[in-house]
Coordinates of C-alpha atoms in Angstrom, one line a residue:
X47 CA 175.2 -177.7 -127.5
X48 CA 177.4 -178.9 -129.2
X49 CA 181.8 -178.5 -127.5
X50 CA 184.7 -181.1 -129.0
X51 CA 187.5 -180.7 -126.8
X52 CA 188.4 -184.2 -127.0
X53 CA 186.9 -187.8 -128.1
X54 CA 186.2 -188.9 -125.2
X55 CA 183.5 -185.6 -125.5
X56 CA 179.5 -186.3 -125.1
X57 CA 176.4 -184.1 -124.4
X58 CA 173.7 -184.9 -123.3
X59 CA 172.2 -181.4 -125.4
X60 CA 173.5 -183.6 -128.9
X61 CA 172.6 -187.5 -127.8
X62 CA 168.1 -186.0 -126.4
X63 CA 168.5 -183.8 -130.2
X64 CA 170.0 -186.6 -132.4
X65 CA 167.1 -189.1 -130.9
X66 CA 164.4 -186.7 -131.2
X67 CA 165.3 -186.3 -134.6
X68 CA 165.2 -189.3 -135.2
X69 CA 161.8 -189.9 -134.6
X70 CA 160.0 -187.0 -135.7
X71 CA 161.8 -187.8 -139.1
X72 CA 160.1 -190.9 -138.4
X73 CA 156.8 -189.6 -139.6
X74 CA 157.8 -189.7 -143.5
X75 CA 158.1 -192.8 -142.8
X76 CA 154.7 -194.4 -141.3
X77 CA 153.6 -191.7 -143.5
X78 CA 155.1 -193.3 -146.8
X79 CA 154.3 -197.3 -145.5
X80 CA 150.1 -195.7 -144.6
X81 CA 150.7 -194.9 -149.0
X82 CA 152.0 -198.4 -149.8
X83 CA 149.3 -200.3 -148.2
X84 CA 147.1 -198.2 -149.9
X85 CA 148.7 -200.6 -153.5
X86 CA 148.4 -203.6 -151.9
X87 CA 146.0 -205.7 -153.7
X88 CA 143.5 -206.9 -151.3
X89 CA 142.1 -209.6 -153.7
X90 CA 143.0 -211.5 -150.0
X91 CA 139.9 -210.4 -147.7
X92 CA 140.1 -210.8 -144.7
X93 CA 137.3 -211.2 -142.1
X94 CA 140.4 -210.6 -138.7
X95 CA 141.8 -207.3 -139.4
X96 CA 145.1 -208.8 -138.1
X97 CA 145.0 -211.3 -140.6
X98 CA 144.5 -208.5 -144.1
X99 CA 148.1 -208.7 -146.1
X100 CA 147.8 -204.1 -145.7
X101 CA 148.1 -204.4 -140.9
X102 CA 149.9 -207.6 -141.7
X103 CA 153.0 -204.8 -144.6
X104 CA 152.6 -202.2 -142.2
X105 CA 154.1 -204.7 -139.5
X106 CA 157.0 -205.7 -141.2
X107 CA 157.7 -202.6 -142.1
X108 CA 157.3 -199.9 -138.8
X109 CA 158.4 -203.1 -136.9
X110 CA 161.4 -203.6 -138.7
X111 CA 164.6 -204.9 -136.6
X112 CA 166.6 -203.9 -138.0
X113 CA 166.5 -200.7 -139.5
X114 CA 164.7 -200.0 -135.4
X115 CA 168.4 -201.2 -134.4
X116 CA 170.2 -199.3 -136.7
X117 CA 168.2 -196.0 -136.1
X118 CA 167.8 -195.7 -132.9
X119 CA 170.6 -197.5 -130.9
X120 CA 172.6 -197.9 -133.8
X121 CA 171.7 -194.8 -134.1
X122 CA 171.3 -193.6 -137.9
X123 CA 168.2 -190.6 -140.3
X124 CA 167.9 -194.8 -142.5
X125 CA 163.9 -194.9 -141.3
X126 CA 163.3 -191.0 -143.1
X127 CA 165.6 -192.3 -145.9
X128 CA 163.4 -194.8 -147.3
X129 CA 160.7 -193.5 -146.4
X130 CA 160.8 -191.0 -149.3
X131 CA 161.9 -194.4 -151.4
X132 CA 158.6 -196.2 -150.6
X133 CA 156.9 -192.9 -150.9
X134 CA 158.1 -192.2 -154.0
X135 CA 157.5 -196.2 -155.0
X136 CA 153.8 -195.5 -153.7
X137 CA 153.5 -192.3 -156.2
X138 CA 155.0 -195.2 -159.1
X139 CA 152.4 -198.0 -158.0
X140 CA 149.4 -195.0 -158.2
X141 CA 151.0 -194.4 -161.2
X142 CA 152.0 -190.3 -160.2
X143 CA 155.0 -190.3 -161.6
X144 CA 156.7 -187.2 -160.9
X145 CA 155.9 -187.2 -158.1
X146 CA 158.0 -190.7 -157.8
X147 CA 160.3 -190.0 -159.6
X148 CA 160.6 -186.2 -157.8
X149 CA 161.5 -188.2 -153.8
X150 CA 163.8 -190.5 -156.1
X151 CA 165.5 -187.3 -156.8
X152 CA 165.8 -185.6 -153.7
X153 CA 166.7 -188.8 -152.6
X154 CA 169.4 -189.5 -154.7
X155 CA 170.4 -186.3 -153.7
X156 CA 169.9 -187.0 -149.5
X157 CA 172.6 -190.7 -150.2
X158 CA 174.3 -191.9 -152.8
X159 CA 174.2 -195.2 -152.2
X160 CA 170.7 -195.1 -153.7
X161 CA 171.7 -195.0 -157.3
X162 CA 172.5 -199.1 -156.6
X163 CA 168.5 -198.8 -157.5
X164 CA 168.5 -196.1 -159.8
X165 CA 168.0 -198.7 -163.2
X166 CA 165.3 -200.0 -161.7
X167 CA 163.6 -196.6 -160.9
X168 CA 165.0 -195.3 -165.0
X169 CA 163.6 -198.1 -167.1
X170 CA 160.8 -198.0 -165.4
X171 CA 159.7 -194.3 -166.0
X172 CA 161.1 -194.3 -169.2
X173 CA 158.7 -198.3 -170.1
X174 CA 155.6 -196.9 -168.7
X175 CA 155.5 -192.9 -168.2
X176 CA 157.3 -192.1 -171.8
X177 CA 155.9 -194.9 -173.7
X178 CA 151.8 -194.5 -173.5
X179 CA 151.1 -197.8 -175.0
X180 CA 151.4 -201.5 -175.2
X181 CA 150.9 -203.5 -178.2
X182 CA 147.9 -206.0 -177.3
X183 CA 151.0 -208.3 -177.1
X184 CA 152.3 -207.1 -174.5
X185 CA 155.3 -205.3 -176.7
X186 CA 156.1 -201.8 -176.5
X187 CA 154.0 -199.3 -179.1
X188 CA 157.0 -197.3 -180.1
X189 CA 155.1 -194.8 -182.2
X190 CA 153.8 -193.5 -178.4
X191 CA 156.9 -192.3 -176.9
X192 CA 155.8 -188.9 -176.0
X193 CA 158.8 -186.3 -175.8
X194 CA 157.0 -183.6 -173.2
X195 CA 157.0 -186.8 -170.6
X196 CA 160.7 -186.5 -171.5
X197 CA 161.0 -183.1 -171.0
X198 CA 159.1 -183.2 -167.8
X199 CA 161.6 -186.5 -166.3
X200 CA 164.4 -184.0 -167.1
X201 CA 163.4 -181.0 -165.9
X202 CA 163.5 -182.8 -162.6
X203 CA 167.2 -184.5 -162.8
X204 CA 168.1 -181.7 -163.1
X205 CA 166.7 -178.7 -160.6
X206 CA 166.7 -180.8 -157.6
X207 CA 169.6 -181.5 -158.8
X208 CA 171.2 -178.0 -159.7
X209 CA 169.6 -177.4 -155.5
X210 CA 172.1 -179.5 -154.6
X211 CA 174.9 -179.7 -156.2
X212 CA 174.8 -175.8 -156.9
X213 CA 176.7 -174.3 -154.2
X214 CA 178.8 -177.4 -155.1
X215 CA 180.3 -176.8 -157.8
X216 CA 183.7 -175.8 -157.3
X217 CA 184.1 -179.1 -154.9
X218 CA 182.6 -180.6 -157.1
X219 CA 185.8 -182.8 -157.9
X220 CA 186.2 -183.4 -153.9
X221 CA 182.5 -183.8 -152.7
X222 CA 182.3 -186.7 -156.4
X223 CA 186.1 -188.5 -154.2
X224 CA 184.2 -188.0 -150.8
X225 CA 181.4 -190.0 -152.8
X226 CA 182.7 -193.0 -154.4
X227 CA 186.2 -193.7 -151.2
X228 CA 187.2 -196.6 -153.1
X229 CA 190.4 -196.4 -151.1
X230 CA 188.1 -197.7 -148.1
X231 CA 188.9 -201.3 -149.9
X232 CA 186.7 -203.6 -150.9
X233 CA 185.8 -205.0 -147.4
X234 CA 184.6 -202.8 -144.1
X235 CA 186.3 -203.5 -141.3
X236 CA 183.2 -206.7 -140.8
X237 CA 182.2 -208.3 -144.1
X238 CA 178.8 -207.5 -145.2
X239 CA 177.3 -210.6 -145.1
X240 CA 177.5 -210.6 -150.0
X241 CA 179.5 -213.4 -152.9
X242 CA 182.9 -211.4 -151.5
X243 CA 182.6 -211.9 -148.4
X244 CA 182.3 -215.8 -149.5
X245 CA 186.1 -214.9 -151.4
X246 CA 187.2 -214.1 -149.2
X247 CA 187.0 -216.9 -147.4
X248 CA 187.7 -218.5 -150.0
X249 CA 190.9 -216.9 -149.9
X250 CA 191.7 -217.1 -146.5
X251 CA 190.9 -221.2 -146.4
X252 CA 193.2 -221.4 -149.8
X253 CA 195.9 -220.1 -148.2
X254 CA 196.2 -222.5 -144.8
X255 CA 196.1 -225.2 -146.7
X256 CA 198.5 -223.9 -148.9
X257 CA 200.9 -223.3 -146.1
X258 CA 200.0 -226.2 -144.1
X259 CA 201.0 -228.6 -148.3
X260 CA 204.2 -226.1 -148.1
X261 CA 203.2 -224.6 -151.7
X262 CA 203.0 -221.4 -150.3
X263 CA 206.2 -218.9 -148.6
X264 CA 205.1 -217.9 -145.0
X265 CA 207.0 -214.2 -145.4
X266 CA 205.7 -213.0 -147.9
X267 CA 201.6 -213.7 -146.7
X268 CA 200.6 -210.8 -145.0
X269 CA 199.3 -210.7 -141.1
X270 CA 195.6 -210.5 -140.6
X271 CA 195.3 -208.2 -143.9
X272 CA 191.6 -208.8 -144.0
X273 CA 190.9 -209.6 -140.8
X274 CA 192.0 -207.2 -139.0
X275 CA 189.4 -205.6 -137.8
X276 CA 191.2 -201.9 -140.6
X277 CA 189.2 -199.8 -143.3
X278 CA 191.8 -200.2 -145.6
X279 CA 192.8 -200.9 -149.4
X280 CA 194.5 -205.1 -149.2
X281 CA 195.3 -208.3 -151.4
X282 CA 194.4 -211.5 -152.0
X283 CA 196.7 -213.9 -151.1
X284 CA 195.9 -216.9 -153.8
X285 CA 192.6 -215.6 -155.3
X286 CA 192.9 -213.0 -157.4
X287 CA 192.4 -209.4 -156.1
X288 CA 189.7 -207.6 -156.6
X289 CA 189.3 -204.3 -157.8
X290 CA 186.5 -201.5 -158.4
X291 CA 186.6 -201.6 -161.9
X292 CA 185.7 -205.8 -161.4
X293 CA 183.1 -204.1 -158.4
X294 CA 181.1 -202.4 -161.1
X295 CA 181.8 -204.8 -164.1
X296 CA 180.1 -207.8 -161.4
X297 CA 177.7 -205.1 -160.5
X298 CA 176.5 -204.4 -163.9
X299 CA 175.7 -207.8 -165.7
X300 CA 174.3 -209.1 -162.3
X301 CA 171.8 -206.1 -162.8
X302 CA 170.7 -206.3 -166.0
X303 CA 169.1 -209.8 -166.6
X304 CA 166.1 -207.8 -163.8
X305 CA 166.4 -204.1 -166.2
X306 CA 165.8 -206.4 -169.5
X307 CA 163.2 -208.4 -168.0
X308 CA 161.1 -205.0 -167.1
X309 CA 161.5 -203.7 -170.3
X310 CA 160.3 -206.9 -172.1
X311 CA 157.9 -208.5 -169.9
X312 CA 156.4 -205.3 -168.2
X313 CA 154.2 -206.3 -165.4
X314 CA 154.0 -203.0 -164.2
X315 CA 154.4 -201.4 -160.2
X316 CA 154.5 -204.9 -159.7
X317 CA 157.2 -206.3 -162.4
X318 CA 158.9 -202.9 -161.4
X319 CA 159.6 -204.4 -157.1
X320 CA 161.2 -206.8 -158.8
X321 CA 163.3 -205.1 -160.8
X322 CA 163.9 -202.8 -157.7
X323 CA 164.8 -205.5 -154.6
X324 CA 167.0 -207.4 -157.3
X325 CA 168.4 -204.5 -158.6
X326 CA 169.5 -203.7 -154.2
X327 CA 170.7 -207.6 -154.0
X328 CA 173.0 -207.9 -156.9
X329 CA 174.8 -204.5 -155.6
X330 CA 175.1 -205.6 -152.2
X331 CA 175.9 -208.7 -153.6
X332 CA 178.8 -208.0 -155.9
X333 CA 179.6 -204.2 -154.6
X334 CA 182.1 -202.2 -153.7
X335 CA 182.5 -201.4 -149.9
X336 CA 179.6 -202.3 -149.2
X337 CA 178.1 -201.8 -145.5
X338 CA 176.2 -204.5 -143.4
X339 CA 173.6 -202.5 -143.3
X340 CA 172.8 -201.9 -147.0
X341 CA 170.7 -205.5 -147.2
X342 CA 167.8 -203.3 -145.8
X343 CA 167.2 -202.1 -148.9
X344 CA 166.1 -205.4 -150.4
X345 CA 164.9 -205.7 -147.1
X346 CA 162.0 -203.5 -147.1
X347 CA 161.3 -203.3 -150.7
X348 CA 160.0 -206.9 -150.6
X349 CA 157.9 -207.0 -147.5
X350 CA 155.7 -205.0 -150.1
X351 CA 155.9 -208.4 -152.7
X352 CA 155.5 -211.1 -149.5
X353 CA 152.2 -209.9 -149.0
X354 CA 151.5 -210.2 -151.9
X355 CA 152.6 -213.7 -153.4
X356 CA 153.5 -216.9 -151.3
X357 CA 156.9 -217.7 -153.4
X358 CA 157.6 -213.7 -152.5
X359 CA 156.7 -214.7 -149.0
X360 CA 159.1 -217.9 -148.8
X361 CA 162.3 -215.5 -150.3
X362 CA 161.6 -212.5 -147.9
X363 CA 161.5 -214.9 -144.7
X364 CA 165.0 -216.3 -145.4
X365 CA 166.3 -212.7 -146.5
X366 CA 165.4 -211.1 -143.6
X367 CA 166.1 -213.6 -140.9
X368 CA 169.7 -214.4 -142.3
X369 CA 169.9 -210.7 -143.2
X370 CA 169.0 -209.7 -139.8
X371 CA 171.1 -211.6 -137.9
X372 CA 174.0 -210.2 -140.1
X373 CA 172.8 -206.6 -138.3
X374 CA 173.8 -209.0 -135.3
X375 CA 177.7 -207.8 -134.8
X376 CA 176.8 -203.5 -135.1
X377 CA 175.2 -203.8 -131.5
X378 CA 178.6 -205.3 -129.7
X379 CA 178.9 -205.3 -126.1
X380 CA 177.2 -206.9 -123.0
X381 CA 174.4 -204.9 -121.9
X382 CA 172.0 -204.4 -126.1
X383 CA 172.5 -208.7 -126.0
X384 CA 170.1 -209.9 -124.4
X385 CA 167.4 -206.7 -126.5
X386 CA 169.0 -207.9 -129.6
X387 CA 168.3 -211.0 -129.2
X388 CA 164.6 -210.2 -127.9
X389 CA 163.9 -207.9 -130.9
X390 CA 165.0 -210.2 -133.2
X391 CA 162.8 -213.0 -132.6
X392 CA 159.4 -211.2 -132.3
X393 CA 159.8 -209.8 -134.7
X394 CA 161.2 -213.5 -136.4
X395 CA 158.2 -215.1 -135.1
X396 CA 156.0 -212.0 -136.3
X397 CA 157.5 -212.7 -139.9
X398 CA 156.9 -217.0 -139.6
X399 CA 152.5 -217.2 -137.5
X400 CA 151.8 -214.1 -139.7
X401 CA 152.7 -215.6 -143.6
X402 CA 151.8 -218.7 -142.7
X403 CA 148.6 -217.9 -141.7
X404 CA 148.2 -215.6 -145.3
X405 CA 149.2 -219.1 -146.8
X406 CA 147.7 -221.2 -144.5
X407 CA 145.7 -222.7 -147.9
X408 CA 148.6 -223.0 -150.7
X409 CA 152.5 -225.2 -150.1
X410 CA 154.5 -223.7 -147.5
X411 CA 156.8 -220.9 -147.8
X412 CA 160.2 -223.0 -146.9
X413 CA 161.8 -227.0 -147.0
X414 CA 163.2 -228.9 -144.7
X415 CA 166.6 -227.7 -146.4
X416 CA 165.2 -223.5 -145.6
X417 CA 164.2 -224.8 -142.4
X418 CA 168.0 -226.3 -141.4
X419 CA 169.5 -223.5 -142.7
X420 CA 167.9 -221.1 -141.0
X421 CA 167.5 -222.8 -137.3
X422 CA 171.2 -223.2 -137.4
X423 CA 171.6 -219.5 -136.5
X424 CA 170.6 -220.5 -133.6
X425 CA 173.6 -222.6 -132.2
X426 CA 176.3 -220.0 -134.7
X427 CA 174.9 -216.8 -132.1
X428 CA 176.1 -218.7 -128.3
X429 CA 178.7 -219.8 -129.7
X430 CA 180.0 -216.4 -131.0
X431 CA 178.1 -214.9 -128.0
X432 CA 178.7 -216.8 -124.3
X433 CA 181.4 -220.1 -126.6
X434 CA 183.7 -218.5 -127.8
X435 CA 185.0 -215.6 -125.8
X436 CA 185.3 -217.6 -122.9
X437 CA 188.2 -220.2 -125.0
X438 CA 191.9 -219.3 -125.6
X439 CA 191.3 -218.7 -129.1
X440 CA 189.6 -214.9 -128.2
X441 CA 192.1 -213.9 -127.6
X442 CA 194.3 -215.0 -131.4
X443 CA 191.9 -215.5 -133.2
X444 CA 189.3 -212.3 -132.0
X445 CA 187.9 -212.3 -135.8
X446 CA 186.3 -215.9 -136.1
X447 CA 182.8 -215.0 -134.5
X448 CA 182.5 -212.0 -137.0
X449 CA 183.8 -214.3 -139.9
X450 CA 181.2 -216.8 -139.6
X451 CA 178.6 -214.8 -139.4
X452 CA 179.2 -212.4 -142.3
X453 CA 180.1 -216.5 -144.0
X454 CA 177.4 -217.4 -143.3
X455 CA 174.2 -215.0 -142.9
X456 CA 176.2 -213.7 -147.7
X457 CA 175.5 -218.4 -147.8
X458 CA 171.7 -217.5 -146.8
X459 CA 171.9 -214.7 -149.0
X460 CA 173.0 -216.0 -152.4
X461 CA 170.4 -218.2 -152.2
X462 CA 167.5 -216.1 -152.0
X463 CA 168.9 -213.8 -154.7
X464 CA 169.3 -216.4 -157.1
X465 CA 166.3 -217.8 -155.6
X466 CA 164.3 -214.6 -156.9
X467 CA 166.4 -214.2 -159.9
X468 CA 165.6 -218.2 -161.5
X469 CA 161.9 -216.5 -160.3
X470 CA 161.5 -213.9 -162.5
X471 CA 163.2 -215.7 -165.3
X472 CA 160.9 -217.5 -165.5
X473 CA 157.7 -216.7 -164.5
X474 CA 155.2 -216.5 -167.5
X475 CA 152.6 -213.7 -167.8
X476 CA 149.6 -213.7 -169.1
X477 CA 148.6 -211.8 -171.7
X478 CA 145.9 -209.8 -170.4
X479 CA 149.3 -208.2 -168.6
X480 CA 151.5 -207.9 -171.0
X481 CA 148.4 -205.0 -172.5
X482 CA 147.9 -203.4 -169.4

């Protein structure tokens, strides 16, 4: 099936194997979605099946635009991995804690990017499983600590780790160096729409301003160090250069408030999902060498919250629209342009219409400023795909469309992250819910 002769070698058998294996492993994702739908609170009952929260959630997950293009066009196995994650979430929501812990441990050893959400799993299992009871005011009953439960969780983690890493114990240092390749640089060739995209853009703007005002020496400034399309380490010109340790500290600090809320303001599965999404978004915002598709790690679990409360639905619409739009550069050939636009439009229109119908008795999901921001994605796409290629700038500044897309989407992702954080930190919890 595979005979590697040169860099341009292709095999139809290999392509068929890859495509059908992705489709086959999506069976797990479909099953996980079914289990998640069973966990959705059914207070908003509707006569029409199309308006039921469970149906809307199923469509938002199974028809997710980002997952569709990343797996079935760009080609990866994220559907299988997200299936494991969603199934572990469903098991925790069903209070089947050991199954949830086992599934997440297996997932973590399949792909280490899920370490971003490990704090949410760890704290939730410690708070809900290792401690078996709360006081009447919702505070932790320390005497309810179960050594047996901690031992069982430890055995699961150790067993999975031994089976996964045992055969490579001699090569463990090399394995770890491959898992965390810090020499690839702060950002990917195409900047993920996070805080560092805004940081890089600010450094570029200050550099241009410094050159115009003769504050900087042109001979000492590297040419296209961040916008050359290369995966490498680079130094900022005006702003301080960022190290892996700095990104780790920023990520840790940004995750802490959500973890504290999960511990001191327990809300059961809902609080766990909020913490999971915030851990994923915080790591996406401040992580080292983040890929743009990592935004799906926050979008998919946020889907479960979006069908339960109007405020979360509004945040979901902002995050999913900007996050999915930021994936457009993955499909860059002319034949793929109408495909990605049509698929994005179909999913976006359904998301807005279904959630608006679900919460039609409540306030609008988006305010006028948020609506204007999202609408501006249309002229941005027209400029990037139609107008810019016809200008002479394309030869001298080919990275401009990617830069504009990354920076503009970074504003939306940052706004959604902050809005969700404010919502979680300021939310009041009834005493009865605390006790539960």
